[in-house]
Amino acid sequence: MLKTVLLIPIACIISTCTSLPETNFSITEFASPIHPLSQLLPKDKSTASLSVLRKKTKVSGILLHHTKGLSTEDYITKSANSGWLVHYIVDKKGKIYGVEDPGTSLLKAAPKTDTSMIHISWEGDKEDILKRPAQKKSLLYTIAKTSQEFGIPVTNFDVGSRSGIFTHSQAKKKFGGFLNGSDCGNENVLKALLEELKGSYFSEMEWKDRYGEWVLRKEKPFVGQNGEIKEPSYDKGRGVTPTPKADLENIEKTAEGLLPEEKRLKYNYRGAITADCVVLHFTAINDYEGTLRVLEKRNLAATFLADKDGKIYQLLDSPLHMAAAATGTNRNCFQIEIVGKDTEMLLANPAQITAVSKLVYELCQKYQIPLNNERIESLKGVFSHTQAKKKWGGSIFLDAQDFDPGEPYMKKIIETLGGTYYPEKDWYDRNGEEWILLFTDFQP
């Protein structure tokens, strides 16, 4: 899935966070009793059954969550029944519940951070805690007490270090391991808290290495050697390299057997693929030319683009040139973008379905690609972009509800060709830990 993205030039500015800010917040001024969190747990659950031991010295950060409108009781019940738990939760009235010894209790709440984090949640949604002084005061106390007890820096600059105070959203964007990409912890709430604690708050574009290795990435615009924004430049494609001959049957070609020049993509050569699999996408853009513009502007590439009229065009000079369309699969896969706003539009276009099916079949026959979607980690088969995103991330648009091009569409294509379609629950090891998006009913 493409969609149009606004790229904001950033001249950043951050040197390093070598000096750690110290809070001027007085714990004694806001001291509040902490009630046993065990009071909220279902009868068949305990903090001991939901935690494992760790050394206090492992604790280096705080991760802030909120209940997204659930009551404190419902949130803890849903968490515990799903195998998760937080160390502290502050209800709307400002009552604090906590586990007995948070430093030695490793609780599951945010994969790839749990070893280092104290998880603190507040009851509510969006920014409504800022309108409830008693709750905000108790949350400030909980964070300040925890920060001072474990020597945690009062800053959100470098979530990769796991040292500081962060929202669950920031951790999700860096490490993955989430149920969906919706707001959790709320950046505006964290900003208000860090400012009151005399710490240092950094906006998203100031987070350390935000253009680097993040699961939910920010795209880097075309830049020069010194980081300056520059005009896009390309070394392959339309108007740059000679028009190639078409060597596949089920793509459009001129009377001379060439790729139609005006339908080609301007792109940058990234190497060759090993031709092991096929990945299908929808563009989320309603026309062919608009899709080309977005691909070129974002320095992305697909191997083929299927137009609404059922005609399919090869975008790259060779089908074996590497596209830039789906993290984890680009080195091994043909990437087929399908023009359409959503899954329903694709399913309502029989001419386009027939054309895509024919191309997929030709590629699978020619390169001995299995006609099934069971094991994406094998990079052998026919997969959706969503399946790749849930496995490896690396997309601007990443959410458990995001289906690209839609699993019903994948089922239609694979079964039309006599292959075997596997629904998500049957994807290999779908309940395992090596997925960026979790397969669970609830996560704190």
Tab-separated table of C-alpha atoms in Angstrom:
chain	number	residue	atom	x	y	z
A	1	MET	CA	0.000	0.000	0.000
A	2	LEU	CA	1.345	3.384	-0.965
A	3	LYS	CA	-0.796	6.368	0.074
A	4	THR	CA	0.538	9.888	-0.267
A	5	VAL	CA	3.011	10.951	2.406
A	6	LEU	CA	4.076	14.446	3.376
A	7	LEU	CA	7.834	14.553	3.824
A	8	ILE	CA	8.957	17.323	6.155
A	9	PRO	CA	12.551	18.500	5.753
A	10	ILE	CA	14.272	18.349	9.106
A	11	ALA	CA	17.541	20.037	9.871
A	12	CYS	CA	18.212	18.297	13.113
A	13	ILE	CA	20.114	19.493	15.517
A	14	ILE	CA	20.464	17.068	18.233
A	15	SER	CA	23.969	16.546	19.373
A	16	THR	CA	23.940	13.944	22.118
A	17	CYS	CA	22.163	13.471	25.396
A	18	THR	CA	25.350	13.248	27.416
A	19	SER	CA	24.119	15.258	30.395
A	20	LEU	CA	21.119	13.638	31.980
A	21	PRO	CA	18.439	16.014	33.260
A	22	GLU	CA	17.620	15.802	36.944
A	23	THR	CA	14.075	16.268	38.168
A	24	ASN	CA	13.289	19.076	40.596
A	25	PHE	CA	10.022	17.376	41.422
A	26	SER	CA	9.553	16.860	45.160
A	27	ILE	CA	8.367	13.345	45.919
A	28	THR	CA	7.457	14.195	49.477
A	29	GLU	CA	5.254	17.043	48.272
A	30	PHE	CA	3.027	14.646	46.336
A	31	ALA	CA	3.520	11.400	48.244
A	32	SER	CA	0.553	9.095	47.858
A	33	PRO	CA	-0.203	5.588	49.158
A	34	ILE	CA	0.221	2.683	46.751
A	35	HIS	CA	-2.380	-0.057	46.987
A	36	PRO	CA	-1.704	-3.695	46.052
A	37	LEU	CA	-2.363	-4.259	42.381
A	38	SER	CA	-3.305	-7.815	43.302
A	39	GLN	CA	-6.669	-6.409	44.490
A	40	LEU	CA	-7.599	-5.867	40.841
A	41	LEU	CA	-6.521	-9.253	39.474
A	42	PRO	CA	-8.950	-12.052	38.570
A	43	LYS	CA	-9.166	-14.743	41.260
A	44	ASP	CA	-7.172	-17.224	39.207
A	45	LYS	CA	-4.286	-14.811	38.554
A	46	SER	CA	-1.439	-13.462	40.656
A	47	THR	CA	1.475	-11.128	40.077
A	48	ALA	CA	3.800	-14.100	40.659
A	49	SER	CA	2.128	-16.121	37.894
A	50	LEU	CA	2.394	-13.199	35.457
A	51	SER	CA	6.003	-12.233	36.191
A	52	VAL	CA	9.514	-13.616	36.210
A	53	LEU	CA	12.384	-12.522	38.422
A	54	ARG	CA	14.956	-10.011	37.240
A	55	LYS	CA	17.775	-8.049	38.840
A	56	LYS	CA	16.904	-4.500	39.884
A	57	THR	CA	20.028	-3.324	38.115
A	58	LYS	CA	18.382	-4.271	34.812
A	59	VAL	CA	15.805	-1.479	35.210
A	60	SER	CA	16.723	1.568	33.144
A	61	GLY	CA	13.450	3.019	31.866
A	62	ILE	CA	9.775	3.737	32.315
A	63	LEU	CA	7.148	2.972	29.688
A	64	LEU	CA	3.923	4.930	29.917
A	65	HIS	CA	0.605	3.355	28.862
A	66	HIS	CA	-3.044	4.321	29.174
A	67	THR	CA	-6.230	2.258	29.246
A	68	LYS	CA	-7.790	3.720	26.066
A	69	GLY	CA	-11.052	4.355	27.896
A	70	LEU	CA	-11.277	1.065	29.761
A	71	SER	CA	-11.856	1.186	33.500
A	72	THR	CA	-8.900	0.304	35.681
A	73	GLU	CA	-10.579	-2.964	36.666
A	74	ASP	CA	-11.379	-4.013	33.083
A	75	TYR	CA	-7.902	-3.071	31.868
A	76	ILE	CA	-6.140	-5.162	34.505
A	77	THR	CA	-8.540	-8.071	33.985
A	78	LYS	CA	-8.041	-8.056	30.209
A	79	SER	CA	-4.275	-7.703	30.641
A	80	ALA	CA	-3.991	-10.562	33.119
A	81	ASN	CA	-6.224	-12.892	31.109
A	82	SER	CA	-4.030	-12.256	28.067
A	83	GLY	CA	-0.771	-12.822	29.955
A	84	TRP	CA	0.202	-9.153	30.311
A	85	LEU	CA	0.478	-6.773	33.284
A	86	VAL	CA	1.792	-3.340	34.243
A	87	HIS	CA	3.705	-2.475	37.421
A	88	TYR	CA	1.558	0.521	38.349
A	89	ILE	CA	-1.815	1.898	37.315
A	90	VAL	CA	-3.373	5.210	38.370
A	91	ASP	CA	-7.163	5.389	38.260
A	92	LYS	CA	-9.229	8.483	37.424
A	93	LYS	CA	-9.491	9.517	41.057
A	94	GLY	CA	-5.745	9.354	41.526
A	95	LYS	CA	-5.608	6.063	43.397
A	96	ILE	CA	-2.368	4.214	42.687
A	97	TYR	CA	-2.109	0.439	42.454
A	98	GLY	CA	1.254	-1.293	42.183
A	99	VAL	CA	3.079	-4.589	42.421
A	100	GLU	CA	5.043	-5.234	45.588
A	101	ASP	CA	8.575	-5.081	44.164
A	102	PRO	CA	8.576	-3.650	40.616
A	103	GLY	CA	12.340	-3.763	40.263
A	104	THR	CA	12.560	-7.534	40.549
A	105	SER	CA	9.326	-8.253	38.633
A	106	LEU	CA	9.671	-8.581	34.887
A	107	LEU	CA	6.190	-8.157	33.443
A	108	LYS	CA	5.122	-8.555	29.820
A	109	ALA	CA	3.631	-5.363	28.409
A	110	ALA	CA	5.841	-4.281	25.489
A	111	PRO	CA	8.012	-6.922	23.789
A	112	LYS	CA	11.727	-6.168	23.381
A	113	THR	CA	11.595	-3.615	26.223
A	114	ASP	CA	10.174	-5.570	29.146
A	115	THR	CA	13.540	-6.595	30.605
A	116	SER	CA	14.475	-2.957	31.192
A	117	MET	CA	11.167	-1.245	31.888
A	118	ILE	CA	8.828	-0.330	34.694
A	119	HIS	CA	5.385	-0.170	33.081
A	120	ILE	CA	3.065	2.565	34.338
A	121	SER	CA	-0.485	3.011	33.043
A	122	TRP	CA	-3.173	5.608	33.655
A	123	GLU	CA	-6.913	5.185	33.328
A	124	GLY	CA	-8.416	7.174	30.469
A	125	ASP	CA	-8.026	8.029	26.821
A	126	LYS	CA	-6.166	10.573	24.706
A	127	GLU	CA	-5.225	13.571	26.888
A	128	ASP	CA	-8.084	13.601	29.374
A	129	ILE	CA	-5.781	13.022	32.345
A	130	LEU	CA	-4.571	16.610	31.920
A	131	LYS	CA	-8.073	17.741	32.980
A	132	ARG	CA	-7.972	15.640	36.168
A	133	PRO	CA	-5.523	17.236	38.663
A	134	ALA	CA	-5.696	14.444	41.242
A	135	GLN	CA	-4.893	11.750	38.694
A	136	LYS	CA	-2.134	13.778	37.077
A	137	LYS	CA	-0.580	14.473	40.488
A	138	SER	CA	-0.563	10.759	41.361
A	139	LEU	CA	0.936	9.843	37.999
A	140	LEU	CA	3.655	12.465	38.455
A	141	TYR	CA	4.425	11.019	41.859
A	142	THR	CA	4.611	7.462	40.521
A	143	ILE	CA	6.943	8.457	37.704
A	144	ALA	CA	9.155	10.675	39.888
A	145	LYS	CA	9.412	8.039	42.635
A	146	THR	CA	10.316	5.335	40.105
A	147	SER	CA	12.770	7.579	38.255
A	148	GLN	CA	14.646	8.490	41.411
A	149	GLU	CA	14.601	4.959	42.822
A	150	PHE	CA	16.170	3.434	39.706
A	151	GLY	CA	18.207	6.413	38.453
A	152	ILE	CA	16.143	6.743	35.270
A	153	PRO	CA	16.869	9.823	33.103
A	154	VAL	CA	13.915	12.202	32.807
A	155	THR	CA	13.976	12.362	29.010
A	156	ASN	CA	12.465	10.537	26.039
A	157	PHE	CA	15.324	11.159	23.621
A	158	ASP	CA	16.704	7.669	22.969
A	159	VAL	CA	14.228	4.812	23.250
A	160	GLY	CA	16.787	2.548	21.582
A	161	SER	CA	18.880	2.745	24.745
A	162	ARG	CA	15.839	1.788	26.830
A	163	SER	CA	17.050	4.439	29.258
A	164	GLY	CA	14.532	7.199	29.924
A	165	ILE	CA	10.800	7.763	30.113
A	166	PHE	CA	8.837	6.859	26.992
A	167	THR	CA	5.326	6.228	25.752
A	168	HIS	CA	4.382	2.750	24.629
A	169	SER	CA	3.773	4.325	21.198
A	170	GLN	CA	7.430	5.346	20.917
A	171	ALA	CA	8.556	1.848	21.887
A	172	LYS	CA	6.144	0.311	19.363
A	173	LYS	CA	7.514	2.474	16.579
A	174	LYS	CA	11.079	1.483	17.423
A	175	PHE	CA	10.791	-2.206	18.340
A	176	GLY	CA	7.418	-3.453	17.095
A	177	GLY	CA	5.777	-6.226	19.080
A	178	PHE	CA	2.365	-4.591	19.201
A	179	LEU	CA	-1.243	-5.471	18.595
A	180	ASN	CA	-2.001	-2.268	16.693
A	181	GLY	CA	-0.333	1.037	16.028
A	182	SER	CA	-2.785	3.262	17.869
A	183	ASP	CA	-1.726	5.816	20.454
A	184	CYS	CA	-0.657	4.374	23.809
A	185	GLY	CA	0.660	6.574	26.601
A	186	ASN	CA	0.034	9.784	24.644
A	187	GLU	CA	2.890	12.080	23.651
A	188	ASN	CA	1.155	15.275	24.814
A	189	VAL	CA	0.636	13.746	28.247
A	190	LEU	CA	4.293	12.703	28.413
A	191	LYS	CA	5.357	16.186	27.300
A	192	ALA	CA	3.337	17.799	30.096
A	193	LEU	CA	4.723	15.365	32.660
A	194	LEU	CA	8.360	15.751	31.632
A	195	GLU	CA	8.075	19.529	31.634
A	196	GLU	CA	6.619	19.506	35.142
A	197	LEU	CA	9.377	17.133	36.232
A	198	LYS	CA	11.966	19.564	34.796
A	199	GLY	CA	13.100	16.927	32.345
A	200	SER	CA	13.733	17.111	28.583
A	201	TYR	CA	10.989	16.277	26.112
A	202	PHE	CA	11.782	15.598	22.450
A	203	SER	CA	9.189	15.583	19.672
A	204	GLU	CA	9.088	12.639	17.294
A	205	MET	CA	11.291	14.174	14.627
A	206	GLU	CA	13.901	14.877	17.316
A	207	TRP	CA	14.037	11.319	18.641
A	208	LYS	CA	17.490	9.834	18.221
A	209	ASP	CA	18.076	8.332	14.771
A	210	ARG	CA	14.407	8.644	13.771
A	211	TYR	CA	15.309	8.036	10.115
A	212	GLY	CA	17.247	4.922	11.065
A	213	GLU	CA	16.310	1.349	11.978
A	214	TRP	CA	12.758	1.707	13.257
A	215	VAL	CA	9.939	-0.798	12.783
A	216	LEU	CA	7.518	2.022	11.978
A	217	ARG	CA	9.787	4.136	9.864
A	218	LYS	CA	10.016	7.716	8.758
A	219	GLU	CA	11.036	8.045	5.141
A	220	LYS	CA	14.168	9.997	4.486
A	221	PRO	CA	13.849	12.499	1.636
A	222	PHE	CA	16.471	12.831	-1.097
A	223	VAL	CA	19.482	14.398	0.634
A	224	GLY	CA	23.004	15.403	-0.300
A	225	GLN	CA	26.301	14.441	1.334
A	226	ASN	CA	25.862	17.061	4.035
A	227	GLY	CA	22.228	16.227	4.749
A	228	GLU	CA	20.788	19.006	2.609
A	229	ILE	CA	17.486	18.394	0.843
A	230	LYS	CA	17.944	18.004	-2.895
A	231	GLU	CA	15.862	17.319	-5.964
A	232	PRO	CA	15.120	13.650	-6.702
A	233	SER	CA	17.584	11.883	-8.978
A	234	TYR	CA	17.369	8.475	-10.657
A	235	ASP	CA	19.698	6.138	-12.558
A	236	LYS	CA	17.143	3.828	-14.187
A	237	GLY	CA	13.782	3.904	-15.881
A	238	ARG	CA	11.621	6.263	-17.932
A	239	GLY	CA	13.679	8.816	-19.820
A	240	VAL	CA	16.911	7.679	-18.155
A	241	THR	CA	17.755	4.289	-19.670
A	242	PRO	CA	16.831	2.823	-23.087
A	243	THR	CA	13.381	1.222	-23.274
A	244	PRO	CA	13.815	-2.516	-22.633
A	245	LYS	CA	12.124	-5.441	-24.324
A	246	ALA	CA	9.334	-7.212	-22.463
A	247	ASP	CA	10.195	-10.817	-21.645
A	248	LEU	CA	6.972	-11.844	-19.889
A	249	GLU	CA	3.766	-12.813	-21.657
A	250	ASN	CA	1.229	-11.245	-19.315
A	251	ILE	CA	2.415	-7.652	-19.317
A	252	GLU	CA	1.703	-4.865	-21.784
A	253	LYS	CA	4.138	-4.273	-24.616
A	254	THR	CA	4.385	-2.226	-27.793
A	255	ALA	CA	4.153	-3.635	-31.321
A	256	GLU	CA	7.934	-3.850	-31.234
A	257	GLY	CA	7.828	-5.906	-28.040
A	258	LEU	CA	9.091	-3.081	-25.828
A	259	LEU	CA	7.797	-1.851	-22.481
A	260	PRO	CA	5.501	1.180	-23.029
A	261	GLU	CA	7.824	4.097	-22.285
A	262	GLU	CA	5.244	6.404	-20.677
A	263	LYS	CA	4.244	3.670	-18.208
A	264	ARG	CA	7.750	3.053	-16.879
A	265	LEU	CA	9.022	4.230	-13.484
A	266	LYS	CA	12.025	6.420	-12.769
A	267	TYR	CA	13.952	4.652	-9.995
A	268	ASN	CA	17.343	3.897	-8.489
A	269	TYR	CA	19.001	0.534	-9.037
A	270	ARG	CA	19.278	-1.474	-5.812
A	271	GLY	CA	20.612	-4.789	-7.126
A	272	ALA	CA	18.964	-7.997	-8.345
A	273	ILE	CA	16.462	-10.309	-6.674
A	274	THR	CA	16.611	-14.087	-6.334
A	275	ALA	CA	13.014	-14.522	-7.624
A	276	ASP	CA	11.669	-16.684	-4.814
A	277	CYS	CA	8.284	-15.148	-4.081
A	278	VAL	CA	5.549	-12.696	-5.074
A	279	VAL	CA	4.107	-9.935	-2.881
A	280	LEU	CA	0.800	-8.231	-3.726
A	281	HIS	CA	-0.142	-4.677	-2.693
A	282	PHE	CA	-2.896	-2.207	-3.402
A	283	THR	CA	-1.918	1.377	-4.077
A	284	ALA	CA	-4.582	3.168	-1.969
A	285	ILE	CA	-4.367	5.657	-4.865
A	286	ASN	CA	-7.051	5.600	-7.515
A	287	ASP	CA	-5.028	6.103	-10.697
A	288	TYR	CA	-1.913	4.838	-12.448
A	289	GLU	CA	-0.153	8.151	-13.059
A	290	GLY	CA	-0.711	9.271	-9.476
A	291	THR	CA	0.857	6.038	-8.280
A	292	LEU	CA	3.956	6.628	-10.415
A	293	ARG	CA	4.310	10.143	-8.987
A	294	VAL	CA	4.096	8.908	-5.394
A	295	LEU	CA	6.572	6.070	-5.991
A	296	GLU	CA	9.077	8.447	-7.569
A	297	LYS	CA	8.638	11.146	-4.926
A	298	ARG	CA	9.154	8.645	-2.121
A	299	ASN	CA	12.052	6.858	-3.903
A	300	LEU	CA	10.099	3.613	-3.826
A	301	ALA	CA	9.589	1.037	-6.558
A	302	ALA	CA	7.393	-1.904	-7.499
A	303	THR	CA	8.152	-4.479	-10.177
A	304	PHE	CA	4.713	-4.331	-11.812
A	305	LEU	CA	1.670	-2.071	-11.644
A	306	ALA	CA	-1.790	-3.397	-12.537
A	307	ASP	CA	-4.097	-0.659	-13.793
A	308	LYS	CA	-7.862	-0.604	-13.254
A	309	ASP	CA	-8.536	-1.615	-16.870
A	310	GLY	CA	-6.772	-4.952	-16.362
A	311	LYS	CA	-3.544	-3.957	-18.114
A	312	ILE	CA	-0.332	-4.691	-16.249
A	313	TYR	CA	2.871	-2.779	-16.859
A	314	GLN	CA	6.422	-3.641	-15.889
A	315	LEU	CA	7.823	-0.600	-14.090
A	316	LEU	CA	11.473	-1.630	-13.855
A	317	ASP	CA	13.964	-2.198	-16.654
A	318	SER	CA	14.109	-5.878	-15.671
A	319	PRO	CA	11.668	-7.902	-13.574
A	320	LEU	CA	14.732	-9.123	-11.676
A	321	HIS	CA	15.701	-5.639	-10.527
A	322	MET	CA	15.061	-5.173	-6.821
A	323	ALA	CA	11.995	-3.124	-5.934
A	324	ALA	CA	11.577	-1.110	-2.742
A	325	ALA	CA	8.082	-1.949	-1.598
A	326	ALA	CA	7.946	-4.448	1.291
A	327	THR	CA	10.599	-4.721	4.005
A	328	GLY	CA	11.918	-8.239	4.442
A	329	THR	CA	10.946	-9.364	0.954
A	330	ASN	CA	12.534	-6.897	-1.448
A	331	ARG	CA	15.651	-8.986	-2.130
A	332	ASN	CA	13.644	-12.084	-2.949
A	333	CYS	CA	10.292	-11.065	-4.380
A	334	PHE	CA	8.443	-9.659	-7.342
A	335	GLN	CA	6.367	-6.745	-6.036
A	336	ILE	CA	2.992	-6.257	-7.744
A	337	GLU	CA	1.098	-3.042	-6.983
A	338	ILE	CA	-2.596	-3.045	-7.907
A	339	VAL	CA	-4.370	0.276	-8.553
A	340	GLY	CA	-7.287	0.624	-6.168
A	341	LYS	CA	-8.461	2.541	-3.126
A	342	ASP	CA	-9.308	-0.488	-1.016
A	343	THR	CA	-9.945	-4.231	-0.998
A	344	GLU	CA	-13.576	-3.846	-2.016
A	345	MET	CA	-12.577	-1.941	-5.161
A	346	LEU	CA	-10.113	-4.674	-6.103
A	347	LEU	CA	-12.621	-7.463	-5.556
A	348	ALA	CA	-15.159	-5.628	-7.713
A	349	ASN	CA	-12.816	-5.545	-10.735
A	350	PRO	CA	-12.875	-8.953	-12.508
A	351	ALA	CA	-10.698	-7.800	-15.421
A	352	GLN	CA	-7.972	-6.703	-13.035
A	353	ILE	CA	-8.293	-9.909	-10.972
A	354	THR	CA	-7.895	-12.010	-14.129
A	355	ALA	CA	-4.834	-10.064	-15.242
A	356	VAL	CA	-3.148	-10.228	-11.822
A	357	SER	CA	-3.905	-13.960	-11.593
A	358	LYS	CA	-2.336	-14.619	-14.991
A	359	LEU	CA	0.826	-12.697	-14.107
A	360	VAL	CA	1.158	-14.390	-10.713
A	361	TYR	CA	0.732	-17.789	-12.362
A	362	GLU	CA	3.322	-16.993	-15.047
A	363	LEU	CA	5.867	-15.875	-12.444
A	364	CYS	CA	5.211	-18.906	-10.244
A	365	GLN	CA	5.587	-21.296	-13.183
A	366	LYS	CA	8.682	-19.639	-14.601
A	367	TYR	CA	10.510	-19.317	-11.282
A	368	GLN	CA	9.054	-22.367	-9.475
A	369	ILE	CA	7.361	-20.322	-6.752
A	370	PRO	CA	4.899	-22.234	-4.519
A	371	LEU	CA	1.249	-21.159	-4.822
A	372	ASN	CA	0.573	-20.736	-1.110
A	373	ASN	CA	1.039	-18.134	1.630
A	374	GLU	CA	1.815	-20.312	4.644
A	375	ARG	CA	5.418	-19.414	5.513
A	376	ILE	CA	6.499	-15.897	4.698
A	377	GLU	CA	9.746	-16.338	6.627
A	378	SER	CA	10.737	-18.922	3.998
A	379	LEU	CA	10.337	-16.271	1.274
A	380	LYS	CA	8.806	-19.001	-0.868
A	381	GLY	CA	5.224	-18.326	-1.920
A	382	VAL	CA	2.652	-15.665	-2.745
A	383	PHE	CA	2.072	-13.179	0.067
A	384	SER	CA	0.234	-9.995	0.924
A	385	HIS	CA	2.089	-6.837	1.882
A	386	THR	CA	0.192	-7.017	5.176
A	387	GLN	CA	1.704	-10.413	5.932
A	388	ALA	CA	5.168	-8.985	5.269
A	389	LYS	CA	4.449	-5.934	7.417
A	390	LYS	CA	3.203	-8.063	10.300
A	391	LYS	CA	6.347	-10.160	10.075
A	392	TRP	CA	9.030	-7.505	9.562
A	393	GLY	CA	7.489	-4.034	9.826
A	394	GLY	CA	9.360	-1.293	8.000
A	395	SER	CA	6.275	0.522	6.747
A	396	ILE	CA	5.013	4.057	7.270
A	397	PHE	CA	1.522	2.569	7.518
A	398	LEU	CA	1.444	-0.277	9.996
A	399	ASP	CA	-1.561	-1.419	11.981
A	400	ALA	CA	-3.140	-4.743	12.805
A	401	GLN	CA	-6.314	-3.588	11.063
A	402	ASP	CA	-4.397	-2.684	7.890
A	403	PHE	CA	-4.955	-5.285	5.171
A	404	ASP	CA	-3.012	-4.693	1.977
A	405	PRO	CA	-4.294	-5.730	-0.563
A	406	GLY	CA	-6.801	-7.537	1.647
A	407	GLU	CA	-6.809	-11.158	2.723
A	408	PRO	CA	-10.089	-11.860	0.849
A	409	TYR	CA	-8.298	-10.675	-2.290
A	410	MET	CA	-5.323	-12.933	-1.558
A	411	LYS	CA	-7.658	-15.882	-1.064
A	412	LYS	CA	-9.339	-15.093	-4.397
A	413	ILE	CA	-6.056	-14.941	-6.329
A	414	ILE	CA	-4.415	-18.005	-4.776
A	415	GLU	CA	-7.466	-20.248	-4.973
A	416	THR	CA	-8.266	-19.111	-8.519
A	417	LEU	CA	-4.861	-20.482	-9.496
A	418	GLY	CA	-5.419	-23.785	-7.702
A	419	GLY	CA	-3.109	-22.906	-4.829
A	420	THR	CA	-3.621	-23.219	-1.074
A	421	TYR	CA	-4.649	-20.134	0.883
A	422	TYR	CA	-3.893	-19.956	4.619
A	423	PRO	CA	-5.850	-17.517	6.829
A	424	GLU	CA	-3.805	-15.527	9.330
A	425	LYS	CA	-4.377	-17.910	12.231
A	426	ASP	CA	-2.767	-20.663	10.136
A	427	TRP	CA	0.310	-18.731	9.037
A	428	TYR	CA	3.352	-20.621	10.248
A	429	ASP	CA	4.233	-19.814	13.893
A	430	ARG	CA	1.718	-16.932	13.946
A	431	ASN	CA	1.605	-17.069	17.741
A	432	GLY	CA	5.389	-16.971	17.984
A	433	GLU	CA	7.444	-13.982	19.104
A	434	GLU	CA	9.183	-13.280	15.794
A	435	TRP	CA	6.406	-11.082	14.420
A	436	ILE	CA	6.288	-7.304	14.479
A	437	LEU	CA	2.520	-7.248	14.955
A	438	LEU	CA	1.170	-9.581	17.600
A	439	PHE	CA	-1.625	-12.086	17.191
A	440	THR	CA	-3.503	-11.551	20.454
A	441	ASP	CA	-6.846	-10.238	21.635
A	442	PHE	CA	-5.481	-7.638	24.033
A	443	GLN	CA	-2.293	-5.802	24.949
A	444	PRO	CA	-1.801	-3.113	27.626
